[in-house]
PDB file of N, CA and C in Angstrom:
ATOM      1  N   MET A   1      -7.383 -26.476  -6.038  1.00  0.00           N
ATOM      2  CA  MET A   1      -7.307 -25.369  -5.101  1.00  0.00           C
ATOM      3  C   MET A   1      -6.692 -24.158  -5.803  1.00  0.00           C
ATOM      4  N   ALA A   2      -7.299 -23.003  -5.610  1.00  0.00           N
ATOM      5  CA  ALA A   2      -6.812 -21.778  -6.247  1.00  0.00           C
ATOM      6  C   ALA A   2      -5.522 -21.301  -5.582  1.00  0.00           C
ATOM      7  N   GLU A   3      -4.640 -20.786  -6.393  1.00  0.00           N
ATOM      8  CA  GLU A   3      -3.370 -20.257  -5.886  1.00  0.00           C
ATOM      9  C   GLU A   3      -3.596 -18.895  -5.244  1.00  0.00           C
ATOM     10  N   MET A   4      -3.047 -18.709  -4.035  1.00  0.00           N
ATOM     11  CA  MET A   4      -3.143 -17.425  -3.345  1.00  0.00           C
ATOM     12  C   MET A   4      -2.042 -16.509  -3.873  1.00  0.00           C
ATOM     13  N   LYS A   5      -2.413 -15.319  -4.252  1.00  0.00           N
ATOM     14  CA  LYS A   5      -1.434 -14.346  -4.719  1.00  0.00           C
ATOM     15  C   LYS A   5      -1.016 -13.435  -3.581  1.00  0.00           C
ATOM     16  N   PHE A   6       0.260 -13.106  -3.547  1.00  0.00           N
ATOM     17  CA  PHE A   6       0.815 -12.171  -2.587  1.00  0.00           C
ATOM     18  C   PHE A   6       0.272 -10.791  -2.919  1.00  0.00           C
ATOM     19  N   LYS A   7      -0.337 -10.103  -1.932  1.00  0.00           N
ATOM     20  CA  LYS A   7      -0.955  -8.786  -2.163  1.00  0.00           C
ATOM     21  C   LYS A   7      -0.008  -7.666  -1.746  1.00  0.00           C
ATOM     22  N   ILE A   8       0.184  -6.735  -2.656  1.00  0.00           N
ATOM     23  CA  ILE A   8       1.040  -5.572  -2.413  1.00  0.00           C
ATOM     24  C   ILE A   8       0.199  -4.312  -2.553  1.00  0.00           C
ATOM     25  N   LEU A   9       0.273  -3.447  -1.545  1.00  0.00           N
ATOM     26  CA  LEU A   9      -0.375  -2.139  -1.623  1.00  0.00           C
ATOM     27  C   LEU A   9       0.681  -1.101  -1.946  1.00  0.00           C
ATOM     28  N   ILE A  10       0.441  -0.327  -2.985  1.00  0.00           N
ATOM     29  CA  ILE A  10       1.342   0.753  -3.371  1.00  0.00           C
ATOM     30  C   ILE A  10       0.615   2.068  -3.114  1.00  0.00           C
ATOM     31  N   ALA A  11       1.136   2.841  -2.160  1.00  0.00           N
ATOM     32  CA  ALA A  11       0.555   4.135  -1.818  1.00  0.00           C
ATOM     33  C   ALA A  11       1.508   5.226  -2.306  1.00  0.00           C
ATOM     34  N   GLU A  12       1.097   5.911  -3.338  1.00  0.00           N
ATOM     35  CA  GLU A  12       1.946   6.914  -4.003  1.00  0.00           C
ATOM     36  C   GLU A  12       1.029   7.917  -4.683  1.00  0.00           C
ATOM     37  N   ASP A  13       1.222   9.208  -4.435  1.00  0.00           N
ATOM     38  CA  ASP A  13       0.349  10.216  -5.020  1.00  0.00           C
ATOM     39  C   ASP A  13       0.654  10.510  -6.480  1.00  0.00           C
ATOM     40  N   ASN A  14       1.874  10.243  -6.925  1.00  0.00           N
ATOM     41  CA  ASN A  14       2.226  10.472  -8.318  1.00  0.00           C
ATOM     42  C   ASN A  14       1.729   9.295  -9.152  1.00  0.00           C
ATOM     43  N   GLN A  15       0.756   9.559 -10.010  1.00  0.00           N
ATOM     44  CA  GLN A  15       0.118   8.497 -10.789  1.00  0.00           C
ATOM     45  C   GLN A  15       1.104   7.729 -11.662  1.00  0.00           C
ATOM     46  N   ILE A  16       2.038   8.412 -12.277  1.00  0.00           N
ATOM     47  CA  ILE A  16       3.006   7.749 -13.159  1.00  0.00           C
ATOM     48  C   ILE A  16       3.871   6.778 -12.365  1.00  0.00           C
ATOM     49  N   ILE A  17       4.374   7.224 -11.229  1.00  0.00           N
ATOM     50  CA  ILE A  17       5.201   6.358 -10.386  1.00  0.00           C
ATOM     51  C   ILE A  17       4.374   5.185  -9.858  1.00  0.00           C
ATOM     52  N   ARG A  18       3.157   5.471  -9.380  1.00  0.00           N
ATOM     53  CA  ARG A  18       2.274   4.436  -8.849  1.00  0.00           C
ATOM     54  C   ARG A  18       2.001   3.360  -9.903  1.00  0.00           C
ATOM     55  N   GLU A  19       1.688   3.776 -11.117  1.00  0.00           N
ATOM     56  CA  GLU A  19       1.403   2.821 -12.186  1.00  0.00           C
ATOM     57  C   GLU A  19       2.647   2.047 -12.608  1.00  0.00           C
ATOM     58  N   PHE A  20       3.802   2.698 -12.616  1.00  0.00           N
ATOM     59  CA  PHE A  20       5.060   2.043 -12.970  1.00  0.00           C
ATOM     60  C   PHE A  20       5.384   0.920 -11.976  1.00  0.00           C
ATOM     61  N   ILE A  21       5.280   1.231 -10.688  1.00  0.00           N
ATOM     62  CA  ILE A  21       5.565   0.221  -9.660  1.00  0.00           C
ATOM     63  C   ILE A  21       4.532  -0.905  -9.723  1.00  0.00           C
ATOM     64  N   ALA A  22       3.268  -0.545  -9.868  1.00  0.00           N
ATOM     65  CA  ALA A  22       2.211  -1.550  -9.942  1.00  0.00           C
ATOM     66  C   ALA A  22       2.435  -2.498 -11.112  1.00  0.00           C
ATOM     67  N   GLU A  23       2.756  -1.962 -12.257  1.00  0.00           N
ATOM     68  CA  GLU A  23       2.965  -2.784 -13.449  1.00  0.00           C
ATOM     69  C   GLU A  23       4.132  -3.756 -13.258  1.00  0.00           C
ATOM     70  N   ALA A  24       5.187  -3.296 -12.615  1.00  0.00           N
ATOM     71  CA  ALA A  24       6.345  -4.167 -12.372  1.00  0.00           C
ATOM     72  C   ALA A  24       5.944  -5.383 -11.538  1.00  0.00           C
ATOM     73  N   PHE A  25       5.111  -5.185 -10.531  1.00  0.00           N
ATOM     74  CA  PHE A  25       4.675  -6.305  -9.687  1.00  0.00           C
ATOM     75  C   PHE A  25       3.605  -7.147 -10.372  1.00  0.00           C
ATOM     76  N   LEU A  26       2.711  -6.520 -11.114  1.00  0.00           N
ATOM     77  CA  LEU A  26       1.687  -7.269 -11.836  1.00  0.00           C
ATOM     78  C   LEU A  26       2.316  -8.237 -12.841  1.00  0.00           C
ATOM     79  N   LYS A  27       3.357  -7.794 -13.526  1.00  0.00           N
ATOM     80  CA  LYS A  27       4.043  -8.644 -14.502  1.00  0.00           C
ATOM     81  C   LYS A  27       4.667  -9.879 -13.867  1.00  0.00           C
ATOM     82  N   ARG A  28       4.930  -9.796 -12.565  1.00  0.00           N
ATOM     83  CA  ARG A  28       5.544 -10.915 -11.846  1.00  0.00           C
ATOM     84  C   ARG A  28       4.514 -11.760 -11.103  1.00  0.00           C
ATOM     85  N   GLY A  29       3.225 -11.475 -11.355  1.00  0.00           N
ATOM     86  CA  GLY A  29       2.162 -12.309 -10.825  1.00  0.00           C
ATOM     87  C   GLY A  29       1.600 -11.934  -9.473  1.00  0.00           C
ATOM     88  N   TYR A  30       1.978 -10.770  -8.949  1.00  0.00           N
ATOM     89  CA  TYR A  30       1.446 -10.337  -7.666  1.00  0.00           C
ATOM     90  C   TYR A  30       0.088  -9.674  -7.841  1.00  0.00           C
ATOM     91  N   GLU A  31      -0.721  -9.720  -6.797  1.00  0.00           N
ATOM     92  CA  GLU A  31      -1.951  -8.940  -6.774  1.00  0.00           C
ATOM     93  C   GLU A  31      -1.570  -7.554  -6.261  1.00  0.00           C
ATOM     94  N   VAL A  32      -1.983  -6.516  -6.968  1.00  0.00           N
ATOM     95  CA  VAL A  32      -1.572  -5.156  -6.619  1.00  0.00           C
ATOM     96  C   VAL A  32      -2.789  -4.300  -6.306  1.00  0.00           C
ATOM     97  N   LEU A  33      -2.714  -3.623  -5.176  1.00  0.00           N
ATOM     98  CA  LEU A  33      -3.697  -2.633  -4.778  1.00  0.00           C
ATOM     99  C   LEU A  33      -2.983  -1.290  -4.815  1.00  0.00           C
ATOM    100  N   THR A  34      -3.693  -0.218  -5.141  1.00  0.00           N
ATOM    101  CA  THR A  34      -3.047   1.096  -5.176  1.00  0.00           C
ATOM    102  C   THR A  34      -3.873   2.115  -4.399  1.00  0.00           C
ATOM    103  N   ALA A  35      -3.170   3.145  -3.940  1.00  0.00           N
ATOM    104  CA  ALA A  35      -3.812   4.235  -3.218  1.00  0.00           C
ATOM    105  C   ALA A  35      -3.108   5.537  -3.576  1.00  0.00           C
ATOM    106  N   PRO A  36      -3.864   6.605  -3.865  1.00  0.00           N
ATOM    107  CA  PRO A  36      -3.267   7.885  -4.245  1.00  0.00           C
ATOM    108  C   PRO A  36      -2.894   8.782  -3.063  1.00  0.00           C
ATOM    109  N   ASN A  37      -3.254   8.369  -1.846  1.00  0.00           N
ATOM    110  CA  ASN A  37      -2.915   9.167  -0.665  1.00  0.00           C
ATOM    111  C   ASN A  37      -2.979   8.282   0.577  1.00  0.00           C
ATOM    112  N   GLY A  38      -2.535   8.826   1.699  1.00  0.00           N
ATOM    113  CA  GLY A  38      -2.477   8.064   2.937  1.00  0.00           C
ATOM    114  C   GLY A  38      -3.831   7.654   3.477  1.00  0.00           C
ATOM    115  N   LYS A  39      -4.829   8.487   3.283  1.00  0.00           N
ATOM    116  CA  LYS A  39      -6.175   8.154   3.755  1.00  0.00           C
ATOM    117  C   LYS A  39      -6.710   6.920   3.047  1.00  0.00           C
ATOM    118  N   VAL A  40      -6.578   6.884   1.736  1.00  0.00           N
ATOM    119  CA  VAL A  40      -7.024   5.726   0.960  1.00  0.00           C
ATOM    120  C   VAL A  40      -6.174   4.505   1.309  1.00  0.00           C
ATOM    121  N   ALA A  41      -4.875   4.700   1.509  1.00  0.00           N
ATOM    122  CA  ALA A  41      -3.991   3.594   1.891  1.00  0.00           C
ATOM    123  C   ALA A  41      -4.434   2.978   3.211  1.00  0.00           C
ATOM    124  N   PHE A  42      -4.789   3.813   4.170  1.00  0.00           N
ATOM    125  CA  PHE A  42      -5.263   3.338   5.466  1.00  0.00           C
ATOM    126  C   PHE A  42      -6.508   2.475   5.292  1.00  0.00           C
ATOM    127  N   HIS A  43      -7.513   2.979   4.585  1.00  0.00           N
ATOM    128  CA  HIS A  43      -8.762   2.236   4.404  1.00  0.00           C
ATOM    129  C   HIS A  43      -8.554   0.966   3.570  1.00  0.00           C
ATOM    130  N   THR A  44      -7.702   1.040   2.569  1.00  0.00           N
ATOM    131  CA  THR A  44      -7.410  -0.140   1.750  1.00  0.00           C
ATOM    132  C   THR A  44      -6.743  -1.213   2.601  1.00  0.00           C
ATOM    133  N   THR A  45      -5.835  -0.822   3.466  1.00  0.00           N
ATOM    134  CA  THR A  45      -5.163  -1.774   4.350  1.00  0.00           C
ATOM    135  C   THR A  45      -6.165  -2.465   5.261  1.00  0.00           C
ATOM    136  N   LEU A  46      -7.066  -1.716   5.863  1.00  0.00           N
ATOM    137  CA  LEU A  46      -8.055  -2.317   6.761  1.00  0.00           C
ATOM    138  C   LEU A  46      -8.999  -3.265   6.035  1.00  0.00           C
ATOM    139  N   ASN A  47      -9.345  -2.931   4.800  1.00  0.00           N
ATOM    140  CA  ASN A  47     -10.301  -3.751   4.050  1.00  0.00           C
ATOM    141  C   ASN A  47      -9.686  -4.969   3.371  1.00  0.00           C
ATOM    142  N   PHE A  48      -8.438  -4.866   2.923  1.00  0.00           N
ATOM    143  CA  PHE A  48      -7.859  -5.927   2.101  1.00  0.00           C
ATOM    144  C   PHE A  48      -6.644  -6.625   2.713  1.00  0.00           C
ATOM    145  N   HIS A  49      -6.111  -6.110   3.811  1.00  0.00           N
ATOM    146  CA  HIS A  49      -4.961  -6.714   4.503  1.00  0.00           C
ATOM    147  C   HIS A  49      -3.859  -7.163   3.538  1.00  0.00           C
ATOM    148  N   PRO A  50      -3.167  -6.209   2.915  1.00  0.00           N
ATOM    149  CA  PRO A  50      -2.078  -6.587   2.006  1.00  0.00           C
ATOM    150  C   PRO A  50      -0.957  -7.279   2.769  1.00  0.00           C
ATOM    151  N   ASP A  51      -0.139  -8.024   2.043  1.00  0.00           N
ATOM    152  CA  ASP A  51       0.992  -8.726   2.656  1.00  0.00           C
ATOM    153  C   ASP A  51       2.167  -7.785   2.900  1.00  0.00           C
ATOM    154  N   ILE A  52       2.247  -6.726   2.106  1.00  0.00           N
ATOM    155  CA  ILE A  52       3.289  -5.717   2.258  1.00  0.00           C
ATOM    156  C   ILE A  52       2.771  -4.396   1.683  1.00  0.00           C
ATOM    157  N   ILE A  53       3.283  -3.294   2.219  1.00  0.00           N
ATOM    158  CA  ILE A  53       2.886  -1.962   1.744  1.00  0.00           C
ATOM    159  C   ILE A  53       4.132  -1.207   1.304  1.00  0.00           C
ATOM    160  N   ILE A  54       4.057  -0.609   0.126  1.00  0.00           N
ATOM    161  CA  ILE A  54       5.098   0.298  -0.348  1.00  0.00           C
ATOM    162  C   ILE A  54       4.474   1.691  -0.272  1.00  0.00           C
ATOM    163  N   MET A  55       5.005   2.525   0.632  1.00  0.00           N
ATOM    164  CA  MET A  55       4.353   3.781   0.993  1.00  0.00           C
ATOM    165  C   MET A  55       5.255   4.980   0.715  1.00  0.00           C
ATOM    166  N   ASP A  56       4.718   5.925  -0.031  1.00  0.00           N
ATOM    167  CA  ASP A  56       5.389   7.211  -0.202  1.00  0.00           C
ATOM    168  C   ASP A  56       5.214   7.991   1.096  1.00  0.00           C
ATOM    169  N   TYR A  57       6.196   8.765   1.466  1.00  0.00           N
ATOM    170  CA  TYR A  57       6.079   9.577   2.678  1.00  0.00           C
ATOM    171  C   TYR A  57       5.235  10.824   2.426  1.00  0.00           C
ATOM    172  N   HIS A  58       5.547  11.560   1.375  1.00  0.00           N
ATOM    173  CA  HIS A  58       4.930  12.868   1.126  1.00  0.00           C
ATOM    174  C   HIS A  58       3.737  12.707   0.184  1.00  0.00           C
ATOM    175  N   MET A  59       2.525  12.689   0.773  1.00  0.00           N
ATOM    176  CA  MET A  59       1.299  12.555  -0.006  1.00  0.00           C
ATOM    177  C   MET A  59       0.263  13.536   0.517  1.00  0.00           C
ATOM    178  N   PRO A  60      -0.707  13.885  -0.314  1.00  0.00           N
ATOM    179  CA  PRO A  60      -1.772  14.783   0.142  1.00  0.00           C
ATOM    180  C   PRO A  60      -2.761  14.047   1.053  1.00  0.00           C
ATOM    181  N   VAL A  61      -3.619  14.796   1.676  1.00  0.00           N
ATOM    182  CA  VAL A  61      -4.687  14.327   2.558  1.00  0.00           C
ATOM    183  C   VAL A  61      -4.121  13.760   3.862  1.00  0.00           C
ATOM    184  N   LYS A  62      -3.248  12.763   3.768  1.00  0.00           N
ATOM    185  CA  LYS A  62      -2.598  12.157   4.924  1.00  0.00           C
ATOM    186  C   LYS A  62      -1.259  11.633   4.438  1.00  0.00           C
ATOM    187  N   ASN A  63      -0.163  12.048   5.105  1.00  0.00           N
ATOM    188  CA  ASN A  63       1.141  11.587   4.627  1.00  0.00           C
ATOM    189  C   ASN A  63       1.397  10.145   5.065  1.00  0.00           C
ATOM    190  N   GLY A  64       2.479   9.574   4.582  1.00  0.00           N
ATOM    191  CA  GLY A  64       2.796   8.177   4.852  1.00  0.00           C
ATOM    192  C   GLY A  64       2.956   7.863   6.328  1.00  0.00           C
ATOM    193  N   PHE A  65       3.631   8.724   7.077  1.00  0.00           N
ATOM    194  CA  PHE A  65       3.827   8.472   8.508  1.00  0.00           C
ATOM    195  C   PHE A  65       2.500   8.498   9.270  1.00  0.00           C
ATOM    196  N   GLU A  66       1.604   9.413   8.902  1.00  0.00           N
ATOM    197  CA  GLU A  66       0.287   9.464   9.544  1.00  0.00           C
ATOM    198  C   GLU A  66      -0.511   8.196   9.242  1.00  0.00           C
ATOM    199  N   ALA A  67      -0.460   7.761   7.996  1.00  0.00           N
ATOM    200  CA  ALA A  67      -1.180   6.543   7.612  1.00  0.00           C
ATOM    201  C   ALA A  67      -0.638   5.327   8.354  1.00  0.00           C
ATOM    202  N   VAL A  68       0.683   5.212   8.446  1.00  0.00           N
ATOM    203  CA  VAL A  68       1.287   4.081   9.149  1.00  0.00           C
ATOM    204  C   VAL A  68       0.920   4.100  10.626  1.00  0.00           C
ATOM    205  N   ALA A  69       0.921   5.271  11.238  1.00  0.00           N
ATOM    206  CA  ALA A  69       0.543   5.371  12.653  1.00  0.00           C
ATOM    207  C   ALA A  69      -0.874   4.848  12.877  1.00  0.00           C
ATOM    208  N   GLU A  70      -1.786   5.167  11.980  1.00  0.00           N
ATOM    209  CA  GLU A  70      -3.156   4.661  12.094  1.00  0.00           C
ATOM    210  C   GLU A  70      -3.227   3.166  11.826  1.00  0.00           C
ATOM    211  N   ILE A  71      -2.515   2.704  10.806  1.00  0.00           N
ATOM    212  CA  ILE A  71      -2.515   1.276  10.469  1.00  0.00           C
ATOM    213  C   ILE A  71      -2.013   0.452  11.650  1.00  0.00           C
ATOM    214  N   ARG A  72      -0.960   0.910  12.291  1.00  0.00           N
ATOM    215  CA  ARG A  72      -0.343   0.169  13.401  1.00  0.00           C
ATOM    216  C   ARG A  72      -1.245   0.083  14.634  1.00  0.00           C
ATOM    217  N   GLN A  73      -2.290   0.877  14.698  1.00  0.00           N
ATOM    218  CA  GLN A  73      -3.221   0.822  15.826  1.00  0.00           C
ATOM    219  C   GLN A  73      -4.145  -0.388  15.761  1.00  0.00           C
ATOM    220  N   TYR A  74      -4.226  -1.036  14.623  1.00  0.00           N
ATOM    221  CA  TYR A  74      -5.103  -2.187  14.445  1.00  0.00           C
ATOM    222  C   TYR A  74      -4.275  -3.468  14.527  1.00  0.00           C
ATOM    223  N   PRO A  75      -4.533  -4.312  15.521  1.00  0.00           N
ATOM    224  CA  PRO A  75      -3.732  -5.531  15.698  1.00  0.00           C
ATOM    225  C   PRO A  75      -3.653  -6.409  14.450  1.00  0.00           C
ATOM    226  N   SER A  76      -4.722  -6.474  13.668  1.00  0.00           N
ATOM    227  CA  SER A  76      -4.711  -7.318  12.468  1.00  0.00           C
ATOM    228  C   SER A  76      -3.787  -6.783  11.376  1.00  0.00           C
ATOM    229  N   CYS A  77      -3.395  -5.522  11.486  1.00  0.00           N
ATOM    230  CA  CYS A  77      -2.534  -4.889  10.475  1.00  0.00           C
ATOM    231  C   CYS A  77      -1.183  -4.451  11.035  1.00  0.00           C
ATOM    232  N   ALA A  78      -0.993  -4.597  12.328  1.00  0.00           N
ATOM    233  CA  ALA A  78       0.185  -4.051  13.004  1.00  0.00           C
ATOM    234  C   ALA A  78       1.503  -4.632  12.530  1.00  0.00           C
ATOM    235  N   ASN A  79       1.496  -5.843  12.005  1.00  0.00           N
ATOM    236  CA  ASN A  79       2.749  -6.493  11.606  1.00  0.00           C
ATOM    237  C   ASN A  79       2.962  -6.547  10.098  1.00  0.00           C
ATOM    238  N   ILE A  80       2.168  -5.819   9.348  1.00  0.00           N
ATOM    239  CA  ILE A  80       2.364  -5.777   7.894  1.00  0.00           C
ATOM    240  C   ILE A  80       3.659  -5.017   7.618  1.00  0.00           C
ATOM    241  N   PRO A  81       4.592  -5.617   6.881  1.00  0.00           N
ATOM    242  CA  PRO A  81       5.828  -4.894   6.543  1.00  0.00           C
ATOM    243  C   PRO A  81       5.516  -3.675   5.664  1.00  0.00           C
ATOM    244  N   ILE A  82       6.208  -2.568   5.945  1.00  0.00           N
ATOM    245  CA  ILE A  82       6.002  -1.338   5.177  1.00  0.00           C
ATOM    246  C   ILE A  82       7.367  -0.805   4.741  1.00  0.00           C
ATOM    247  N   ILE A  83       7.469  -0.521   3.452  1.00  0.00           N
ATOM    248  CA  ILE A  83       8.677   0.063   2.878  1.00  0.00           C
ATOM    249  C   ILE A  83       8.333   1.485   2.464  1.00  0.00           C
ATOM    250  N   PHE A  84       9.091   2.455   2.985  1.00  0.00           N
ATOM    251  CA  PHE A  84       8.858   3.855   2.605  1.00  0.00           C
ATOM    252  C   PHE A  84       9.668   4.212   1.371  1.00  0.00           C
ATOM    253  N   LEU A  85       9.036   4.994   0.477  1.00  0.00           N
ATOM    254  CA  LEU A  85       9.735   5.551  -0.680  1.00  0.00           C
ATOM    255  C   LEU A  85      10.209   6.942  -0.328  1.00  0.00           C
TER     256      LEU A  85
END
């Protein structure tokens, strides 16, 4: 049986910060998804259902609070833990 990896979504508009955080989790064996803005974070959450989201507040297109408000409207995603940066 294949091992299930814990999925983490990192939503951060700063590419250097996003890659730094992603690499830290990848080195520890987590599956990492990334998003450069809140709009992409919203769609990634609906499509991949991460186990936890690390979300920057201040992002272009859609900020972190707007993305979380949309994510929370979907029952399948409403209880995903979210940590704001």
